[in-house]
mmCIF file of C-alpha atoms in Angstrom:
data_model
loop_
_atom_site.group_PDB
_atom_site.id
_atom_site.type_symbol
_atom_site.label_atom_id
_atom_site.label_comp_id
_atom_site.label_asym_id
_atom_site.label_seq_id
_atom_site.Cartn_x
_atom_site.Cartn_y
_atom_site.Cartn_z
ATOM 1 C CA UNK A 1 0.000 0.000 0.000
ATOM 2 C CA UNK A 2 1.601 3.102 -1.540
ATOM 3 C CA UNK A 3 1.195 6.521 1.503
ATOM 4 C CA UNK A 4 -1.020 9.012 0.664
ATOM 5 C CA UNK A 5 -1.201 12.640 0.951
ATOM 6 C CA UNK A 6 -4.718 14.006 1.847
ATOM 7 C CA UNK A 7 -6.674 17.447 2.037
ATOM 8 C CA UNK A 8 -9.991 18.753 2.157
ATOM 9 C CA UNK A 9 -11.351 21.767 0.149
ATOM 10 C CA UNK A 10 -15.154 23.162 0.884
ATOM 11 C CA UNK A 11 -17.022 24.996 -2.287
ATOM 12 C CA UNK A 12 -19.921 27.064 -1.413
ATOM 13 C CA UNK A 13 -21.962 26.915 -4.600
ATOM 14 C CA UNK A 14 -21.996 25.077 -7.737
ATOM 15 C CA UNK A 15 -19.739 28.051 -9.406
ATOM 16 C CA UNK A 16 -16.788 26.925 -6.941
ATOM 17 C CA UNK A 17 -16.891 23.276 -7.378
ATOM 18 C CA UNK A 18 -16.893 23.938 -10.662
ATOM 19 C CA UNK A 19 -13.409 26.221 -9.887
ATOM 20 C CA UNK A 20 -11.773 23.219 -7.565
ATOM 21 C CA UNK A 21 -12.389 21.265 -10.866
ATOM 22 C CA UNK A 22 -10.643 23.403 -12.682
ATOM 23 C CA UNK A 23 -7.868 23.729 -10.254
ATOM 24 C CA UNK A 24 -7.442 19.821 -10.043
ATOM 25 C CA UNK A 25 -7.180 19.764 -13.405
ATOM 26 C CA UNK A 26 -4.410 21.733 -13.830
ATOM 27 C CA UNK A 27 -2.282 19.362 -11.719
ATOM 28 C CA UNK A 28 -3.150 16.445 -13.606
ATOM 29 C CA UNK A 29 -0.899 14.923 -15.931
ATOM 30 C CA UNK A 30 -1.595 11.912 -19.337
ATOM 31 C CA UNK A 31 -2.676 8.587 -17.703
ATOM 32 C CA UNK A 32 -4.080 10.032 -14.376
ATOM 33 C CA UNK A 33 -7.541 8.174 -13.264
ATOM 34 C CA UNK A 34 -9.951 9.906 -10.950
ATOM 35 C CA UNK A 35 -12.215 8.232 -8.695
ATOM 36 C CA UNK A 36 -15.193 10.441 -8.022
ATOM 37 C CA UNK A 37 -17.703 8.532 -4.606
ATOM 38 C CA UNK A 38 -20.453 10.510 -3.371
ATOM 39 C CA UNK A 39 -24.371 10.106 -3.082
ATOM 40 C CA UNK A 40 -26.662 11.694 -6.085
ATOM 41 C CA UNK A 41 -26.096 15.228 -6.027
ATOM 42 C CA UNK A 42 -23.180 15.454 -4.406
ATOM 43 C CA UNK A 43 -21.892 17.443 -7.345
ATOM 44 C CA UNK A 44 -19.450 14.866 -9.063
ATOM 45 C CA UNK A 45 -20.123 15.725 -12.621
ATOM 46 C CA UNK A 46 -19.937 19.683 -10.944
ATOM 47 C CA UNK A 47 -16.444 18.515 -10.272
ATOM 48 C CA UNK A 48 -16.132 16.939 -13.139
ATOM 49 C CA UNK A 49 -17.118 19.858 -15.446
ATOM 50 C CA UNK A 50 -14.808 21.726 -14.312
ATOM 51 C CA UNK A 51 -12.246 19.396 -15.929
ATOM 52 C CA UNK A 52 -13.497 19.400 -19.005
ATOM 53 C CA UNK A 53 -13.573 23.120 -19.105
ATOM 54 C CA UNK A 54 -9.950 23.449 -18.003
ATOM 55 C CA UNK A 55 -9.132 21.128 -20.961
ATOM 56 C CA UNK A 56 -10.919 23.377 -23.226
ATOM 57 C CA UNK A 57 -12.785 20.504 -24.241
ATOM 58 C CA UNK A 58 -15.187 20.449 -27.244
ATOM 59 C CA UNK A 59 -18.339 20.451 -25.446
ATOM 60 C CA UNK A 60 -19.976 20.840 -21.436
ATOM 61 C CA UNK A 61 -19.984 17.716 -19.410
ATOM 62 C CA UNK A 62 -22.460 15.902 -18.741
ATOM 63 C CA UNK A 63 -23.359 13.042 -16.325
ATOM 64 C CA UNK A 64 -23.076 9.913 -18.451
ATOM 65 C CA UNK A 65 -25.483 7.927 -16.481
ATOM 66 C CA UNK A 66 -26.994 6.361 -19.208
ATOM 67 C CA UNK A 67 -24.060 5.531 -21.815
ATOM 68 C CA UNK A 68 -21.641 4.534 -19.225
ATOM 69 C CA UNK A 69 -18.826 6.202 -20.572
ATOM 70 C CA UNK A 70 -18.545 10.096 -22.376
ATOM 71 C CA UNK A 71 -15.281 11.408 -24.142
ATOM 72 C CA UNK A 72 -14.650 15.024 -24.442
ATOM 73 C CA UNK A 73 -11.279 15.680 -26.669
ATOM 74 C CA UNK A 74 -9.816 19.201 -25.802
ATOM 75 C CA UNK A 75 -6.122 19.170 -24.962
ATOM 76 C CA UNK A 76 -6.409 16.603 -22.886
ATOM 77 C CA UNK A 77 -8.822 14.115 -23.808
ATOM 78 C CA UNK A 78 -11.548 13.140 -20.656
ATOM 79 C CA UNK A 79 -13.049 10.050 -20.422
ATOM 80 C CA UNK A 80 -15.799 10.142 -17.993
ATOM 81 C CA UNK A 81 -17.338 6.809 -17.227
ATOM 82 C CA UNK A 82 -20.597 6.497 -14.875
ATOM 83 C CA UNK A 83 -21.084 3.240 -12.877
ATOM 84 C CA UNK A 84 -24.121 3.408 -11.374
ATOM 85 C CA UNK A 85 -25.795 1.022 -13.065
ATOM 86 C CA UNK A 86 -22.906 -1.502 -13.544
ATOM 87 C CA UNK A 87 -24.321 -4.353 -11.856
ATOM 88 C CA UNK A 88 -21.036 -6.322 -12.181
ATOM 89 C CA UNK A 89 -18.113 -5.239 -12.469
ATOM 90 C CA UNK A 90 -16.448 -7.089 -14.957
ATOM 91 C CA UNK A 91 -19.476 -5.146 -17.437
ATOM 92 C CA UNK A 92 -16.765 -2.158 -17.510
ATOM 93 C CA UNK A 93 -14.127 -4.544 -19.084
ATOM 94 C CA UNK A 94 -16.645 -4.781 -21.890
ATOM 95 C CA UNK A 95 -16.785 -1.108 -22.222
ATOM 96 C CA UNK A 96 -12.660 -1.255 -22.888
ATOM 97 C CA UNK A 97 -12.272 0.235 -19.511
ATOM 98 C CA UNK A 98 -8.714 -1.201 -19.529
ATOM 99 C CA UNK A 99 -7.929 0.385 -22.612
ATOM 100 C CA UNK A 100 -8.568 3.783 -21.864
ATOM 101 C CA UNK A 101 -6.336 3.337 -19.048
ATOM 102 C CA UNK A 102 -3.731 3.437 -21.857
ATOM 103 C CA UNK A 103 -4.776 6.419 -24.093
ATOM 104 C CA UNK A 104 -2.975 8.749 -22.784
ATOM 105 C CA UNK A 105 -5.999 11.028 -21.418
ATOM 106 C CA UNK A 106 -7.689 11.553 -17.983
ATOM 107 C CA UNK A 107 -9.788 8.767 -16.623
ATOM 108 C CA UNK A 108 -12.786 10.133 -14.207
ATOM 109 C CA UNK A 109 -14.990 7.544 -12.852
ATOM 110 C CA UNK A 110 -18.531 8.136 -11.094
ATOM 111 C CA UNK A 111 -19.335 5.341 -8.447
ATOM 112 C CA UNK A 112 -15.955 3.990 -8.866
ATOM 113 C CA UNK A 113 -16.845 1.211 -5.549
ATOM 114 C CA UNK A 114 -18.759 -0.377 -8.381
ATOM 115 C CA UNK A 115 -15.630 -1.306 -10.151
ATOM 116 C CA UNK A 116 -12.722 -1.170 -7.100
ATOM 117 C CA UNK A 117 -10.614 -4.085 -8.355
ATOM 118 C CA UNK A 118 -10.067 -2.297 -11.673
ATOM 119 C CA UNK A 119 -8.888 0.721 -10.506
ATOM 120 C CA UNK A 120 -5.298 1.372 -10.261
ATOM 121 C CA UNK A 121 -3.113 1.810 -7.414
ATOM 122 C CA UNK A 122 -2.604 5.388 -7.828
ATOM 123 C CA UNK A 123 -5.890 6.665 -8.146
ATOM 124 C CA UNK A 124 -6.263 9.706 -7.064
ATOM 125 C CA UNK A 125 -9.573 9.420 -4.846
ATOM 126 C CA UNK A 126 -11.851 12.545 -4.413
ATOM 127 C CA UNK A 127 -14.917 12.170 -1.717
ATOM 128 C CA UNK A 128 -17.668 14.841 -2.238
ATOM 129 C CA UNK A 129 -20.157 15.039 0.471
ATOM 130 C CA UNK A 130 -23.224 17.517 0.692
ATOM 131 C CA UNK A 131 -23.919 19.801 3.513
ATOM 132 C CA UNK A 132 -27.095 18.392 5.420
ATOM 133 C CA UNK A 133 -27.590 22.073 6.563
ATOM 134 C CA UNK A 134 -27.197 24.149 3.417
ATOM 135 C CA UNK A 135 -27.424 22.423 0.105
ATOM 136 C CA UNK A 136 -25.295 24.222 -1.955
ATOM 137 C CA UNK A 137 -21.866 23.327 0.285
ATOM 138 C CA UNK A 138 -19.495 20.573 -0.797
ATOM 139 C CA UNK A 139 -16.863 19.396 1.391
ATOM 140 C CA UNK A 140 -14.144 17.759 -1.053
ATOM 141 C CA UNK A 141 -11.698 15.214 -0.032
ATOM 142 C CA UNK A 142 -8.550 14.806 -2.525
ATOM 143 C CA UNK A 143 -6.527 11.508 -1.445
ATOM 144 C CA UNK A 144 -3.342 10.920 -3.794
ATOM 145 C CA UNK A 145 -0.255 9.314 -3.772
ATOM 146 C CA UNK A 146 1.021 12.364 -5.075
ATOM 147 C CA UNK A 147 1.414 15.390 -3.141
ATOM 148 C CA UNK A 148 0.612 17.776 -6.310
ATOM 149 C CA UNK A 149 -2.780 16.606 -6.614
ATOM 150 C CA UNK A 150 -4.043 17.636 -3.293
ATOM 151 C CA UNK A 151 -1.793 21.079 -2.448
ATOM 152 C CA UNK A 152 -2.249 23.332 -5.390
ATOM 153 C CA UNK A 153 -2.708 26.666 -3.255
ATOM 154 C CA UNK A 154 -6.549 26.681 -3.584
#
């Protein structure tokens, strides 16, 4: 088990999740995979947005809940896969989960405890949990083996 550096970021509106997206991004280099756990709403494809507009990519992202998988090419190419309705996990080997490992992109995966096993070591690991008293606060947990993707002067 590799160590892990850790830090927690709150965002007080959708705007500034959005922004820590954008920030995380900008740490993130070819090959990195992002594991996104939270309950509905917890703002993962927020987070997840904000990617995909640091990348410049070619359109807004979307939750992919029902393809499983979207790609957004900008300079960095974002492959954002959904698992919620995986039932098995082996189903995302059929999607050529394994193969996008390799494509030199960014991996982001919603519900990634639906497909653990797959996941590689160094994932970095971001928990998003909703305020029970005001729904518009996130608190954001960034776990990493590497110390850039959680200190990035936020």
């Amino acid at each position: 088990m590799m160590a892990m550096y850790k830090r927690t970021y709150r965002t007080f509106s959708a705007d500034e999740t959005t922004d820590l997206g954008r920030h995380i991004a900008r740490m993130l280099k070819p090959g990195d995979v992002l594991a996104l756990y939270g309950d509905l709403a917890a703002g993962k494809t927020t987070l997840t947005r904000g990617l995909a507009e640091e990348f410049q990519a070619n359109q807004p992202a979307t939750s992919p809940t029902f393809t499983l998988i979207n790609e957004y090419p900008g300079i960095l190419t974002l492959y954002h896969f959904d698992c919620y309705r995986i039932k098995d996990a082996r189903e995302i080997l059929y999607l050529g989960f394994e193969e996008y490992l390799d494509m030199g992109g960014i991996v982001v995966v919603e519900w990634p405890q639906k497909i653990e096993t797959f996941l590689p070591e160094d994932t970095i690991r971001i928990r998003l949990i909703r305020s029970e008293s005001r729904e518009d606060v996130r608190e954001i947990t960034i776990e990493s083996p590497e110390e850039r993707h959680v200190n990035f002067g936020c």
